[in-house]
Short mmCIF file of C-alpha atoms in Angstrom, two decimals:
data_model
loop_
_atom_site.label_atom_id
_atom_site.label_comp_id
_atom_site.label_asym_id
_atom_site.label_seq_id
_atom_site.Cartn_x
_atom_site.Cartn_y
_atom_site.Cartn_z
CA MET A 1 -5.59 -10.93 26.48
CA LYS A 2 -5.87 -7.84 23.51
CA GLN A 3 -3.58 -5.57 25.46
CA LEU A 4 -1.29 -8.47 25.90
CA ARG A 5 -1.81 -9.13 21.77
CA ASN A 6 -1.31 -5.36 20.72
CA ASN A 7 1.74 -5.46 22.60
CA VAL A 8 3.19 -8.35 20.80
CA ILE A 9 2.29 -6.74 17.71
CA ARG A 10 4.13 -3.40 18.44
CA ALA A 11 6.91 -5.37 19.41
CA GLY A 12 7.11 -7.06 16.42
CA LEU A 13 6.52 -4.27 14.38
CA GLY A 14 9.60 -2.57 16.33
CA ALA A 15 11.61 -5.33 15.62
CA LEU A 16 11.43 -5.50 12.47
CA TYR A 17 11.79 -1.11 11.86
CA PHE A 18 15.01 -1.49 13.71
CA SER A 19 16.47 -4.61 12.76
CA GLY A 20 16.16 -3.51 8.94
CA ALA A 21 14.96 -6.17 7.95
CA HIS A 22 12.06 -4.85 5.89
CA HIS A 23 14.38 -3.25 3.51
CA LEU A 24 15.51 -6.75 2.92
CA LEU A 25 12.18 -8.63 2.55
CA ARG A 26 10.67 -5.26 0.56
CA PRO A 27 11.58 -6.57 -3.17
CA LEU A 28 10.55 -10.35 -2.36
CA LEU A 29 6.48 -8.95 -0.25
CA SER A 30 5.72 -5.73 -1.31
CA GLY A 31 3.58 -6.62 -4.16
CA VAL A 32 2.61 -4.47 -6.95
CA GLY A 33 0.47 -2.15 -4.67
CA ALA A 34 -2.19 -1.95 -1.31
CA ILE A 35 -5.67 -1.42 0.25
CA PHE A 36 -5.36 0.70 3.35
CA MET A 37 -8.27 -0.09 5.56
CA LEU A 38 -9.56 2.45 7.68
CA HIS A 39 -12.41 3.63 9.92
CA HIS A 40 -12.17 7.04 11.67
CA VAL A 41 -9.75 9.46 10.93
CA ARG A 42 -10.42 12.40 13.57
CA PRO A 43 -8.07 14.12 16.25
CA ALA A 44 -6.89 11.88 19.33
CA ARG A 45 -9.98 11.98 21.75
CA GLU A 46 -8.95 12.36 25.71
CA GLY A 47 -9.79 9.52 28.27
CA ALA A 48 -8.23 6.47 29.41
CA PHE A 49 -10.97 3.95 28.57
CA GLN A 50 -11.36 4.09 24.19
CA PRO A 51 -11.97 0.22 23.56
CA ASN A 52 -12.19 1.26 19.95
CA ARG A 53 -9.22 2.99 19.44
CA HIS A 54 -7.92 0.60 17.41
CA LEU A 55 -11.27 2.17 14.84
CA GLU A 56 -9.73 5.73 14.94
CA VAL A 57 -6.15 7.58 13.44
CA THR A 58 -5.09 10.96 13.68
CA PRO A 59 -5.56 13.26 10.83
CA ASP A 60 -1.83 13.53 11.05
CA PHE A 61 -1.05 10.01 11.06
CA LEU A 62 -3.15 9.76 7.49
CA ARG A 63 -1.02 12.88 6.50
CA ALA A 64 2.53 10.95 7.67
CA THR A 65 0.80 7.91 5.18
CA LEU A 66 0.27 9.76 2.35
CA CYS A 67 3.69 11.92 3.13
CA HIS A 68 5.25 8.49 2.67
CA LEU A 69 4.12 6.99 0.03
CA ARG A 70 4.60 9.71 -2.11
CA SER A 71 8.32 10.07 -1.02
CA ARG A 72 8.11 5.99 -2.46
CA GLU A 73 6.78 6.94 -5.89
CA ILE A 74 3.70 4.64 -4.99
CA ASP A 75 0.54 5.93 -6.87
CA ILE A 76 -2.39 6.34 -5.05
CA VAL A 77 -5.36 5.40 -7.20
CA SER A 78 -8.93 5.21 -6.64
CA MET A 79 -10.56 1.32 -6.30
CA ASP A 80 -11.56 1.59 -10.22
CA GLU A 81 -8.12 2.37 -11.07
CA LEU A 82 -6.71 -0.20 -9.10
CA HIS A 83 -9.31 -2.92 -10.59
CA GLU A 84 -8.32 -1.94 -14.29
CA ARG A 85 -3.89 -2.27 -13.41
CA LEU A 86 -5.23 -5.70 -12.07
CA VAL A 87 -6.99 -6.89 -14.78
CA GLN A 88 -4.43 -5.26 -17.71
CA GLY A 89 -1.70 -6.17 -15.48
CA ARG A 90 -0.35 -2.75 -15.55
CA PHE A 91 2.30 -3.08 -13.01
CA ASP A 92 5.31 -0.91 -13.52
CA ARG A 93 4.29 1.35 -10.87
CA ARG A 94 3.72 0.29 -7.51
CA PHE A 95 -0.17 1.69 -6.56
CA ALA A 96 -2.40 2.57 -2.73
CA ALA A 97 -5.53 2.42 -2.42
CA PHE A 98 -7.83 4.28 0.73
CA THR A 99 -11.03 2.89 1.76
CA LEU A 100 -13.19 3.84 4.66
CA ASP A 101 -15.53 1.55 5.92
CA ASP A 102 -19.29 2.86 7.35
CA GLY A 103 -19.31 6.46 6.47
CA TYR A 104 -18.95 7.96 9.14
CA ARG A 105 -18.95 11.82 9.00
CA ASP A 106 -15.80 12.36 10.23
CA ASN A 107 -14.33 10.64 7.06
CA ARG A 108 -16.02 14.06 5.68
CA ASP A 109 -14.63 16.61 8.14
CA HIS A 110 -11.10 14.74 8.64
CA ALA A 111 -10.26 12.87 6.07
CA LEU A 112 -11.29 14.73 2.95
CA PRO A 113 -9.38 18.14 3.83
CA VAL A 114 -6.08 15.67 4.34
CA LEU A 115 -6.61 13.64 1.14
CA ARG A 116 -6.87 16.97 -0.85
CA GLU A 117 -3.37 17.94 0.45
CA PHE A 118 -2.08 15.04 -1.76
CA ASP A 119 -5.45 14.72 -4.16
CA ALA A 120 -5.35 11.25 -3.26
CA PRO A 121 -8.77 9.49 -3.70
CA ALA A 122 -10.47 7.24 -1.51
CA THR A 123 -13.19 4.82 -1.31
CA ILE A 124 -15.76 5.24 1.40
CA TYR A 125 -17.87 2.41 1.85
CA VAL A 126 -21.81 3.18 3.52
CA ALA A 127 -23.85 0.54 5.47
CA SER A 128 -27.15 2.10 4.11
CA ASP A 129 -29.64 1.79 7.07
CA PHE A 130 -26.47 4.07 9.29
CA ALA A 131 -27.09 6.79 6.13
CA GLU A 132 -30.56 6.31 7.48
CA GLY A 133 -29.71 7.14 10.62
CA THR A 134 -31.41 3.96 12.40
CA GLY A 135 -28.37 1.53 12.17
CA ARG A 136 -26.88 0.00 15.04
CA LEU A 137 -23.26 0.94 15.71
CA TRP A 138 -23.17 -1.87 18.85
CA TRP A 139 -19.59 -1.44 19.14
CA VAL A 140 -19.45 2.18 20.04
CA ALA A 141 -23.31 1.94 22.17
CA LEU A 142 -21.26 -0.70 23.88
CA GLU A 143 -18.29 1.69 24.35
CA ALA A 144 -21.32 4.11 25.41
CA VAL A 145 -22.66 1.29 28.30
CA VAL A 146 -19.40 0.58 30.10
CA ALA A 147 -18.30 4.54 30.01
CA LYS A 148 -21.49 5.44 32.02
CA ALA A 149 -21.44 2.27 33.68
CA GLY A 150 -20.16 1.46 37.58
CA GLN A 151 -20.65 -1.98 36.66
CA VAL A 152 -22.82 -3.90 34.09
CA ASP A 153 -25.12 -6.75 34.69
CA VAL A 154 -25.47 -9.47 32.59
CA LYS A 155 -27.09 -12.56 31.76
CA ILE A 156 -25.20 -14.69 29.53
CA GLY A 157 -26.54 -18.38 29.19
CA HIS A 158 -27.83 -19.48 32.19
CA SER A 159 -25.21 -17.54 34.08
CA ALA A 160 -26.15 -13.91 35.93
CA LEU A 161 -23.09 -11.80 36.16
CA ARG A 162 -21.81 -8.60 37.55
CA LEU A 163 -19.19 -6.86 35.48
CA ASP A 164 -17.14 -4.49 37.23
CA ALA A 165 -16.57 -1.12 35.29
CA SER A 166 -15.18 1.03 38.20
CA THR A 167 -11.85 1.78 36.65
CA PRO A 168 -10.47 2.48 33.35
CA ALA A 169 -8.78 -1.25 33.13
CA ALA A 170 -11.77 -3.07 35.10
CA LYS A 171 -14.01 -1.14 32.02
CA GLN A 172 -11.56 -2.36 29.81
CA ALA A 173 -11.85 -5.98 30.52
CA THR A 174 -15.42 -6.02 31.04
CA PHE A 175 -15.62 -4.13 27.50
CA ASP A 176 -13.61 -7.48 26.17
CA HIS A 177 -15.82 -9.70 27.21
CA LEU A 178 -19.23 -8.20 26.42
CA HIS A 179 -17.42 -7.62 22.92
CA ASP A 180 -16.10 -11.19 22.08
CA TRP A 181 -19.69 -12.65 22.96
CA LEU A 182 -21.78 -10.32 21.24
CA ARG A 183 -19.52 -10.94 18.05
CA ALA A 184 -19.83 -15.55 18.73
CA LEU A 185 -23.76 -14.99 19.38
CA PRO A 186 -25.46 -17.39 16.50
CA GLY A 187 -27.63 -14.66 14.69
CA GLU A 188 -27.99 -10.98 14.20
CA HIS A 189 -31.93 -11.11 15.89
CA ASP A 190 -29.48 -12.14 19.48
CA LEU A 191 -27.10 -9.34 19.06
CA LYS A 192 -29.53 -6.91 18.71
CA ARG A 193 -31.58 -8.42 21.22
CA GLU A 194 -28.98 -8.33 23.91
CA ILE A 195 -27.74 -4.84 22.88
CA GLU A 196 -30.77 -3.22 23.29
CA ALA A 197 -31.31 -4.89 26.29
CA LEU A 198 -27.83 -3.31 27.49
CA CYS A 199 -28.61 0.26 26.68
CA ALA A 200 -32.29 0.03 27.61
CA ALA A 201 -30.49 -1.19 31.18
CA HIS A 202 -28.26 2.20 31.02
CA GLY A 203 -29.67 4.94 29.03
CA ILE A 204 -27.65 4.99 25.75
CA ASP A 205 -29.90 5.54 22.40
CA MET A 206 -28.21 3.38 19.74
CA GLU A 207 -30.00 5.46 17.34
CA ALA A 208 -29.40 8.71 18.31
CA VAL A 209 -25.61 7.32 18.00
CA CYS A 210 -25.89 6.49 14.80
CA ARG A 211 -27.58 9.32 13.53
CA SER A 212 -24.13 11.77 15.70
CA LEU A 213 -21.21 9.96 13.97
CA CYS A 214 -22.86 8.66 10.60
CA LEU A 215 -23.48 10.62 6.94
CA SER A 216 -26.86 10.68 6.29
CA TRP A 217 -28.29 10.52 2.45
CA ASP A 218 -28.21 13.78 2.08
CA GLU A 219 -24.79 14.16 3.48
CA VAL A 220 -23.92 10.71 1.42
CA LYS A 221 -24.73 12.59 -2.02
CA ARG A 222 -22.65 15.81 -1.06
CA LEU A 223 -19.78 13.91 -0.56
CA ALA A 224 -19.97 12.11 -3.99
CA THR A 225 -19.82 14.69 -5.98
CA ASP A 226 -16.22 15.09 -4.82
CA PRO A 227 -13.73 14.14 -7.46
CA LEU A 228 -11.61 11.95 -4.54
CA ILE A 229 -14.45 10.49 -3.36
CA THR A 230 -16.19 7.07 -4.60
CA ILE A 231 -18.35 5.75 -2.42
CA GLY A 232 -19.04 1.82 -2.46
CA ALA A 233 -21.40 -0.31 -0.45
CA HIS A 234 -21.01 -2.28 3.13
CA SER A 235 -24.58 -4.09 3.57
CA VAL A 236 -27.31 -3.22 4.38
CA SER A 237 -27.28 -3.56 8.61
CA HIS A 238 -23.95 -4.24 8.65
CA CYS A 239 -23.84 -8.14 9.84
CA ASN A 240 -21.74 -10.88 9.67
CA LEU A 241 -22.33 -12.02 6.27
CA ALA A 242 -21.36 -15.43 6.63
CA LYS A 243 -24.00 -16.16 9.68
CA GLN A 244 -26.64 -15.56 6.78
CA SER A 245 -28.52 -17.94 5.25
CA GLU A 246 -27.81 -17.47 1.27
CA GLU A 247 -30.75 -15.24 0.39
CA ILE A 248 -30.44 -12.85 3.42
CA ALA A 249 -26.76 -12.62 2.42
CA ALA A 250 -27.39 -12.35 -1.38
CA GLN A 251 -30.09 -9.21 -0.38
CA GLU A 252 -27.50 -7.77 2.20
CA MET A 253 -25.21 -6.76 -0.49
CA ALA A 254 -27.87 -6.81 -3.80
CA VAL A 255 -30.34 -4.21 -2.12
CA SER A 256 -27.45 -2.16 -0.21
CA ARG A 257 -26.38 -1.56 -4.00
CA ALA A 258 -29.45 -0.70 -5.17
CA ARG A 259 -30.47 1.78 -2.51
CA ILE A 260 -26.76 3.73 -2.81
CA ALA A 261 -27.40 3.74 -6.50
CA GLN A 262 -30.63 5.35 -6.27
CA ALA A 263 -29.85 7.86 -3.78
CA LEU A 264 -26.55 8.67 -5.97
CA ASP A 265 -28.18 8.20 -9.40
CA ARG A 266 -24.88 6.38 -10.17
CA ASP A 267 -23.67 2.45 -10.45
CA VAL A 268 -22.29 1.36 -7.51
CA LEU A 269 -19.19 -1.28 -8.10
CA HIS A 270 -17.24 -1.91 -4.99
CA LEU A 271 -18.32 -3.55 -1.59
CA ALA A 272 -16.60 -4.00 1.41
CA TYR A 273 -17.78 -6.93 3.79
CA PRO A 274 -18.86 -5.80 7.37
CA TYR A 275 -16.07 -7.04 9.70
CA GLY A 276 -14.97 -8.78 7.22
CA ASP A 277 -12.20 -11.43 8.36
CA ARG A 278 -12.78 -15.10 8.05
CA GLU A 279 -15.45 -15.84 10.36
CA ALA A 280 -17.58 -12.95 8.18
CA ALA A 281 -16.67 -14.03 4.67
CA GLY A 282 -15.58 -16.46 2.91
CA THR A 283 -15.36 -18.21 -0.44
CA ARG A 284 -19.38 -18.33 -0.71
CA GLU A 285 -19.57 -14.70 0.19
CA PHE A 286 -17.41 -13.98 -2.19
CA ALA A 287 -18.87 -15.64 -4.81
CA LEU A 288 -22.10 -14.08 -3.97
CA ALA A 289 -20.80 -10.93 -4.28
CA ALA A 290 -19.59 -11.63 -7.33
CA SER A 291 -23.17 -12.04 -8.57
CA ALA A 292 -24.05 -9.08 -7.34
CA GLY A 293 -22.00 -7.07 -9.82
CA PHE A 294 -19.97 -5.70 -7.64
CA LYS A 295 -16.24 -5.36 -9.28
CA THR A 296 -14.25 -5.32 -5.95
CA ALA A 297 -14.96 -6.85 -2.52
CA VAL A 298 -12.27 -5.66 -0.04
CA THR A 299 -12.01 -8.14 3.08
CA THR A 300 -10.29 -7.12 6.59
CA ARG A 301 -8.06 -10.08 5.94
CA PRO A 302 -4.30 -8.00 6.00
CA GLY A 303 -2.12 -8.29 2.93
CA MET A 304 -0.33 -6.96 0.09
CA LEU A 305 -1.53 -7.16 -3.59
CA PHE A 306 -0.09 -9.48 -6.26
CA ALA A 307 -0.47 -10.14 -9.78
CA GLU A 308 -2.37 -13.10 -8.40
CA ASN A 309 -5.11 -11.21 -6.61
CA ALA A 310 -5.80 -10.60 -10.48
CA GLY A 311 -8.08 -13.89 -10.02
CA HIS A 312 -9.52 -13.14 -6.61
CA MET A 313 -11.06 -9.27 -7.08
CA THR A 314 -14.49 -9.90 -4.47
CA ALA A 315 -11.66 -11.48 -2.14
CA LEU A 316 -8.90 -8.65 -1.81
CA PRO A 317 -6.91 -8.45 1.43
CA ARG A 318 -6.12 -5.18 3.01
CA VAL A 319 -3.65 -3.16 5.11
CA SER A 320 -5.40 -1.77 8.59
CA LEU A 321 -4.40 1.38 9.54
CA ASN A 322 -4.88 1.10 13.02
CA GLY A 323 -5.28 3.24 15.70
CA ASN A 324 -3.11 1.57 18.37
CA TYR A 325 0.11 1.92 16.25
CA GLN A 326 0.25 5.64 15.33
CA ASP A 327 4.12 6.16 14.91
CA ALA A 328 4.99 7.00 11.24
CA ARG A 329 8.26 4.64 11.97
CA ILE A 330 5.99 1.87 10.93
CA LEU A 331 5.16 2.83 7.68
CA PRO A 332 8.00 1.66 5.89
CA VAL A 333 7.54 -1.79 7.70
CA LEU A 334 3.82 -1.74 6.66
CA THR A 335 4.52 -0.85 3.14
CA SER A 336 7.38 -3.61 2.81
CA GLY A 337 4.71 -6.55 2.92
CA ALA A 338 6.84 -7.95 5.82
CA ALA A 339 4.32 -7.40 8.72
CA THR A 340 1.40 -8.78 6.80
CA ALA A 341 3.39 -11.86 5.23
CA MET A 342 4.32 -13.03 8.58
CA TRP A 343 0.70 -12.98 9.37
CA ASN A 344 -0.16 -14.79 6.70
CA GLY A 345 2.65 -17.49 6.60
CA PHE A 346 3.84 -16.12 3.47
CA ARG A 347 1.09 -17.24 1.68
CA ARG A 348 0.32 -14.64 -0.66
CA ILE A 349 -2.78 -15.02 -1.59
CA ALA A 350 -5.74 -16.12 1.19
CA ALA A 351 -9.39 -15.84 -0.75
CA ALA A 352 -10.87 -19.49 0.50
#
């Protein structure tokens, strides 16, 4: 099903490009700017089974994106400046901000050199448990489990299942099944229990996964001294905030902000909601982020920025640079706003 969706999206992007419709729609739909969303930036990996491929782009694709924006005379700005332009209504030039979620070491090793080529600022949102080396990147751990296994035995509800993982296609189907099940569990303790059981059964050390991929506090501190980099918050544990009580959700935001501020000895004013879709961040979370003192908070809801977004600073949409669609031809489509407008039913603001 996910492969079908990817194919449909790819076909839709291609249709917009080859028809030239994005050129006609740009004046109506491109808005005043955009916030681009990334996770990993690193060289392409080998292997047929890469279920988290959508979360990584190559340095060359990041470079192509920056080159495209420069060619269209779109200003690349920090989240501080983006906030200022929205508040002040400074829309004489279109602008774009780059954001990277989770705090991966490859952001420093592979994204930063490309950003320096273009003097392009970016915000890296750090989940404080990841910087501690104790976080649960459960989607990465799940990939490791399925990659290692020939079959996965799991109990879902009252059913004991044996899922095939003997081929790349079977592994993908098993990963999708388990991923959707884990995301749908009612609470973080349920997800923790189940992913830990899977990891224990297949010899995967989740904390080692976290330490191998994520910047440590010392690395975050050094990275924060770079004039191009802003460090933002991404909660403490990378939990689904909408599934938490109001008290816990508020603590996840406030404590994450405080821990990062203490580590860096500077204020932390920007937040990215973990997962960030409608099931993970809604009206309550938007209000909590404002109460916690964040100037901006970004979702994963797709969309361009319009003047009206100034009234919804803790519900900002983003444009995903998705690893499944690393084709420079789609960049004019993405910056035209046509793709996200179609996704949103041509609504400019989705802040509820």
